[in-house]
């Protein structure tokens, strides 16, 4: 006889100390179902019930909205089991069983899907319920809630129709609160609700509990695909889920009078991480009352006085759950006439501060080890400790007042407020008077740096995550939002239009560089003790627990990480900050950033204006001492750590003024005519400057630029070495695409460097290597590595040239690309692993075929992005380099990469 194949299991029972599911079965039972099962198993009081698996939802949508045929049988069997456990029956007026029907996917989607409570009531059952509980008011209150919820959720009757009836009756009897309605009045509400139901559904309210249940199960399954749930999954990038599970569970009644109630709680404070029970509750209420905000809930600590026994039991459960799950839990509970029931537990969401504090505390408490602690933290959690953040109260009142008027790309961290200015000069002037300013530009250019520095925040209407404004602001750790297309900036009128609002010159705005939000008016901020302590050496701040926790997390990260973390820094100050944050070298000094400071721009302009080599050399001679001094400062700050210095990279036109006023000023200063300046600007104009005369191409056509820079680097190294400070310069040639480009410049570099070292009888050692930022270079990396001693992947340009997306213009189409899923993430923010990433891997492999120990790093903005750092670690890079304020995040990500691999 052949054995009959057993039907697929779709329904899982839980309760009374034994469950068919467990916490690990989230995919199948959803988060809520899996944790209800787990709680029941470990002896936490949970009303019994059963979970219909997510596979039913999956089946439903794959089979023309039909459920599996074997399901009903399994539901029936589980109802029987539940009835037995409760000693009551669904639809039985004598021993009525009421149930809740709730959704729950593998990943929490708070409030997005539907729930029905009090299911099983009809005109007979309500009487039985009253006889059983002796609580008439609760019976009618539950009934009216059920008709409302069932009609709304299962039949699409607008909640407002019920609400209107309720308001009418409350007004009639002069009642302010629902809880003040008498039994007689509640009965009137029930009959009014039934009429509403009949009017909008066209049938009487169903009295058969089984029919009610079927409708409710269907409604929950259908709620998987209602627009708000679909939108939530899209926004939160939740793909690949099977669907929602359906939890049918015996009701626990929080609305049975003053010895009943309901609440939500966190096992620790989710805002600051304090190991204190935190939550709120309402007496004589059901779950939705807490969330609906009709009545104001009490803080959980009041329950200690109001119901000491319940509070004590809840405290016990709090500890039990934390010990079991080893993480902060977010729970829902109901008290039914002095009996406590837990209705949900899940890992609680938390702020960055709370995440770090909980991780550190839990290691101290022995709840988790440091590896688990590290894996729980996100880069953004650390970020929140490094920058000023908006005061939560101040921000929420701004939101309530709908002052958030636009959103751009979050390019530079932190939050700031200030008076709007439209030019860099104005930023400097107004900031000098002691006022905080926000510099608002369509885009920024190197000319704007002093204004950018003076501003609290930079806001641009164009540009992407690697635009000038973004790169510079991130380097400084300054708040910056770019690509905020909703801003219509009018420089002439000195105003910005955004929607129907106009922001005038010097009006106050607030900018959130972590979320990209732009808010009208002032939102208060609070400073970071980590920055005050670690960077500014403030003794009090160093004692601050936040600072200590931060250091602890960094210590753990360094214990596990395998790759190094360097920084991109162009000044001794940035370099010093980065070292204080744990940088182990400089991965990129963009020398051109030094050209704008003080008087040196005039020497640069003189060089550009020169007609011949001799003229250029004369101007370069003026620049030499400046550059040498810059490098000396950086070498000293880095005190023996490796320093990668890149030769000049941007196209020359970036150093010239574009406006007539600026050109006139330049002509006066350099003793020429405005026309000559204008002609030079025109001659340098390129259709595609990013693909034009820049990078190594500049030094090949004007070798004297390369020679001056190498001289400055090596002379500085010799000078500093003479003072007994170790120096390790690494000279980097930018933007090569061919071996020949590299070889030419390598030869010039070595000739200049070696002759200085020889002449000075110095022992300074240096390396020469190249950026890998043109796709072709990665493909011929084996040939390039014959002479190159290191590669540094410039993933900003590599992304730009691999995708063919301008890094400065991506803002104009990126939002739509993300929306329509052409791109999953901004490729300038997080490395495109399947495309650009392959070129990185190819470059590393090919390079090391030729030179086994070739040092490889990355210095594009991706070096500070946690996902990218993990990818680079897998690709075998020796280090990542990022802006100083991203160094801690990169250290954490590097540790996570090592832990994931081990
Ligand atoms: C790069 O292209 O990744 C890079 C680091 O250089 P820049 O951003 O200066 O072009
Ligand atoms: Mg580049």
Coordinates of C-alpha atoms in Angstrom, one line a residue, residues 506-729:
X506 CA 18.8 86.3 5.6
X507 CA 15.7 84.4 6.5
X508 CA 16.3 81.5 8.9
X509 CA 16.3 77.9 7.7
X510 CA 17.3 74.6 9.1
X511 CA 19.0 71.7 7.2
X512 CA 19.4 68.1 8.1
X513 CA 22.4 66.6 6.4
X514 CA 21.5 63.1 7.5
X515 CA 18.0 63.0 6.1
X516 CA 18.2 65.7 3.4
X517 CA 15.4 67.7 4.8
X518 CA 15.1 71.5 4.5
X519 CA 13.0 73.1 7.1
X520 CA 11.8 76.7 7.4
X521 CA 12.8 78.6 10.5
X522 CA 15.0 77.5 13.3
X523 CA 15.2 73.9 14.7
X524 CA 17.4 73.7 17.8
X525 CA 20.5 71.5 17.7
X526 CA 22.7 69.9 20.3
X527 CA 26.5 69.5 20.0
X528 CA 28.4 66.2 19.9
X529 CA 30.4 65.4 23.1
X530 CA 32.5 63.0 20.9
X531 CA 33.7 65.8 18.8
X532 CA 34.3 68.1 21.7
X533 CA 36.2 65.4 23.6
X534 CA 38.2 63.6 21.0
X535 CA 38.9 66.3 18.5
X536 CA 38.9 69.4 20.7
X537 CA 40.3 67.7 23.8
X538 CA 37.6 69.1 26.1
X539 CA 38.3 67.4 29.4
X540 CA 34.7 67.5 30.6
X541 CA 33.4 66.1 27.3
X542 CA 36.0 63.3 27.5
X543 CA 34.4 62.2 30.8
X544 CA 30.9 62.1 29.1
X545 CA 29.6 58.6 28.9
X546 CA 28.8 59.0 25.2
X547 CA 32.5 59.7 24.5
X548 CA 33.6 56.7 26.5
X549 CA 31.1 54.4 24.7
X550 CA 32.3 55.7 21.4
X551 CA 35.9 54.8 22.3
X552 CA 34.9 51.4 23.5
X553 CA 33.2 50.6 20.2
X554 CA 36.3 51.8 18.3
X555 CA 38.5 49.6 20.4
X556 CA 36.5 46.5 19.6
X557 CA 36.4 47.5 15.9
X558 CA 40.2 47.7 15.8
X559 CA 40.5 44.3 17.5
X560 CA 38.7 42.5 14.6
X561 CA 39.2 44.5 11.5
X562 CA 41.7 43.3 8.9
X563 CA 41.9 46.2 6.5
X564 CA 43.4 49.6 7.2
X565 CA 41.5 52.9 7.3
X566 CA 43.1 56.0 5.9
X567 CA 41.7 59.4 5.3
X568 CA 41.3 61.9 2.5
X569 CA 42.7 65.1 3.9
X570 CA 44.1 68.3 2.3
X571 CA 45.2 70.2 5.3
X572 CA 47.1 69.6 8.6
X573 CA 43.9 70.3 10.5
X574 CA 41.9 67.7 8.6
X575 CA 44.8 65.3 8.9
X576 CA 45.0 65.8 12.7
X577 CA 41.3 65.3 13.1
X578 CA 41.4 62.1 11.1
X579 CA 44.3 60.7 13.2
X580 CA 42.4 61.5 16.3
X581 CA 39.5 59.5 14.8
X582 CA 41.9 56.6 14.2
X583 CA 43.1 57.1 10.6
X584 CA 46.2 55.2 9.8
X585 CA 47.5 57.3 7.0
X586 CA 46.3 59.6 4.3
X587 CA 44.9 57.9 1.2
X588 CA 44.4 61.1 -0.8
X589 CA 45.5 64.7 -0.6
X590 CA 43.9 66.6 -3.3
X591 CA 46.6 69.2 -3.9
X592 CA 44.4 71.5 -5.9
X593 CA 42.3 72.3 -2.7
X594 CA 45.4 74.0 -1.4
X595 CA 45.5 76.3 -4.4
X596 CA 42.6 78.4 -3.2
X597 CA 43.9 79.5 0.1
X598 CA 45.1 83.0 0.7
X599 CA 47.3 84.5 -2.0
X600 CA 48.3 81.3 -3.8
X601 CA 45.4 81.4 -6.2
X602 CA 47.1 84.4 -7.8
X603 CA 50.2 82.4 -8.6
X604 CA 48.0 79.6 -10.0
X605 CA 46.2 82.1 -12.2
X606 CA 49.5 83.6 -13.3
X607 CA 50.7 80.2 -14.3
X608 CA 47.5 79.6 -16.3
X609 CA 47.8 82.9 -18.0
X610 CA 51.4 82.5 -19.0
X611 CA 52.1 82.2 -22.7
X612 CA 55.1 79.8 -22.5
X613 CA 57.0 77.4 -20.4
X614 CA 59.2 80.1 -18.9
X615 CA 56.2 82.1 -17.8
X616 CA 54.6 79.0 -16.2
X617 CA 57.8 78.1 -14.4
X618 CA 58.1 81.6 -13.0
X619 CA 54.6 81.4 -11.6
X620 CA 55.1 77.9 -10.3
X621 CA 58.2 79.0 -8.5
X622 CA 55.9 81.3 -6.4
X623 CA 53.7 78.4 -5.7
X624 CA 56.5 76.1 -4.6
X625 CA 57.0 77.5 -1.1
X626 CA 53.3 77.4 -0.3
X627 CA 53.0 73.8 -1.4
X628 CA 56.1 72.8 0.5
X629 CA 54.8 74.4 3.6
X630 CA 51.4 72.6 3.2
X631 CA 53.1 69.3 2.8
X632 CA 55.4 69.9 5.8
X633 CA 52.3 70.6 7.9
X634 CA 50.6 67.4 6.7
X635 CA 53.8 65.2 7.2
X636 CA 54.2 66.6 10.7
X637 CA 50.5 65.9 11.6
X638 CA 50.8 62.4 10.3
X639 CA 54.0 61.7 12.2
X640 CA 55.3 58.8 10.2
X641 CA 52.1 57.5 8.8
X642 CA 51.9 57.1 5.0
X643 CA 50.7 60.1 3.1
X644 CA 49.4 59.7 -0.5
X645 CA 49.6 63.0 -2.4
X646 CA 48.0 63.3 -5.7
X647 CA 49.4 65.5 -8.5
X648 CA 47.2 68.2 -9.9
X649 CA 43.9 66.8 -11.2
X650 CA 41.1 69.3 -12.1
X651 CA 40.8 71.1 -15.4
X652 CA 42.5 74.5 -15.3
X653 CA 39.4 76.5 -16.0
X654 CA 38.2 75.7 -12.5
X655 CA 40.8 78.1 -11.2
X656 CA 39.6 81.1 -13.2
X657 CA 36.8 83.5 -12.5
X658 CA 33.8 83.1 -14.7
X659 CA 32.0 86.4 -14.0
X660 CA 33.0 89.7 -15.5
X661 CA 33.7 91.3 -12.1
X662 CA 36.1 88.5 -11.1
X663 CA 37.8 88.7 -14.5
X664 CA 38.3 92.4 -14.1
X665 CA 39.8 91.9 -10.6
X666 CA 42.1 89.2 -12.0
X667 CA 43.3 91.5 -14.9
X668 CA 44.1 94.3 -12.4
X669 CA 46.0 92.0 -10.1
X670 CA 48.0 90.3 -12.9
X671 CA 48.5 93.5 -14.8
X672 CA 46.7 92.4 -18.0
X673 CA 43.4 93.3 -19.6
X674 CA 40.0 91.9 -18.8
X675 CA 39.8 90.9 -22.5
X676 CA 43.0 88.8 -22.2
X677 CA 41.5 87.1 -19.1
X678 CA 38.2 86.6 -20.9
X679 CA 40.0 85.1 -23.9
X680 CA 42.0 82.7 -21.7
X681 CA 38.8 81.6 -20.0
X682 CA 37.2 81.1 -23.4
X683 CA 40.2 79.1 -24.7
X684 CA 40.1 76.8 -21.7
X685 CA 36.4 76.2 -22.2
X686 CA 35.6 72.5 -22.9
X687 CA 32.4 70.8 -23.8
X688 CA 33.1 67.9 -21.4
X689 CA 35.7 69.2 -18.9
X690 CA 35.4 66.0 -16.9
X691 CA 36.7 64.1 -19.9
X692 CA 39.0 66.9 -21.0
X693 CA 42.4 68.4 -20.3
X694 CA 42.8 67.2 -16.7
X695 CA 44.5 64.7 -14.5
X696 CA 47.8 63.2 -15.8
X697 CA 47.0 64.9 -19.2
X698 CA 47.8 68.3 -17.6
X699 CA 51.3 67.1 -16.4
X700 CA 52.0 65.4 -19.7
X701 CA 51.4 68.7 -21.6
X702 CA 52.9 70.9 -18.8
X703 CA 55.5 68.7 -17.1
X704 CA 56.7 71.7 -15.1
X705 CA 53.5 71.4 -13.0
X706 CA 54.4 67.9 -12.1
X707 CA 58.0 68.8 -11.4
X708 CA 57.1 71.7 -9.1
X709 CA 54.7 69.5 -7.1
X710 CA 57.2 66.6 -6.8
X711 CA 59.8 69.1 -5.7
X712 CA 57.5 70.5 -3.0
X713 CA 56.6 67.0 -1.8
X714 CA 60.2 65.7 -1.6
X715 CA 61.7 68.9 -0.2
X716 CA 59.0 69.0 2.5
X717 CA 59.8 65.3 3.3
X718 CA 63.5 66.0 3.6
X719 CA 62.9 69.1 5.8
X720 CA 60.6 67.2 8.1
X721 CA 62.8 64.1 8.2
X722 CA 65.7 66.3 9.2
X723 CA 63.8 67.2 12.3
X724 CA 63.7 63.5 13.3
X725 CA 60.1 63.0 12.2
X726 CA 59.5 59.9 10.0
X727 CA 57.9 60.6 6.6
X728 CA 56.4 58.2 4.1
X729 CA 55.3 60.1 1.0

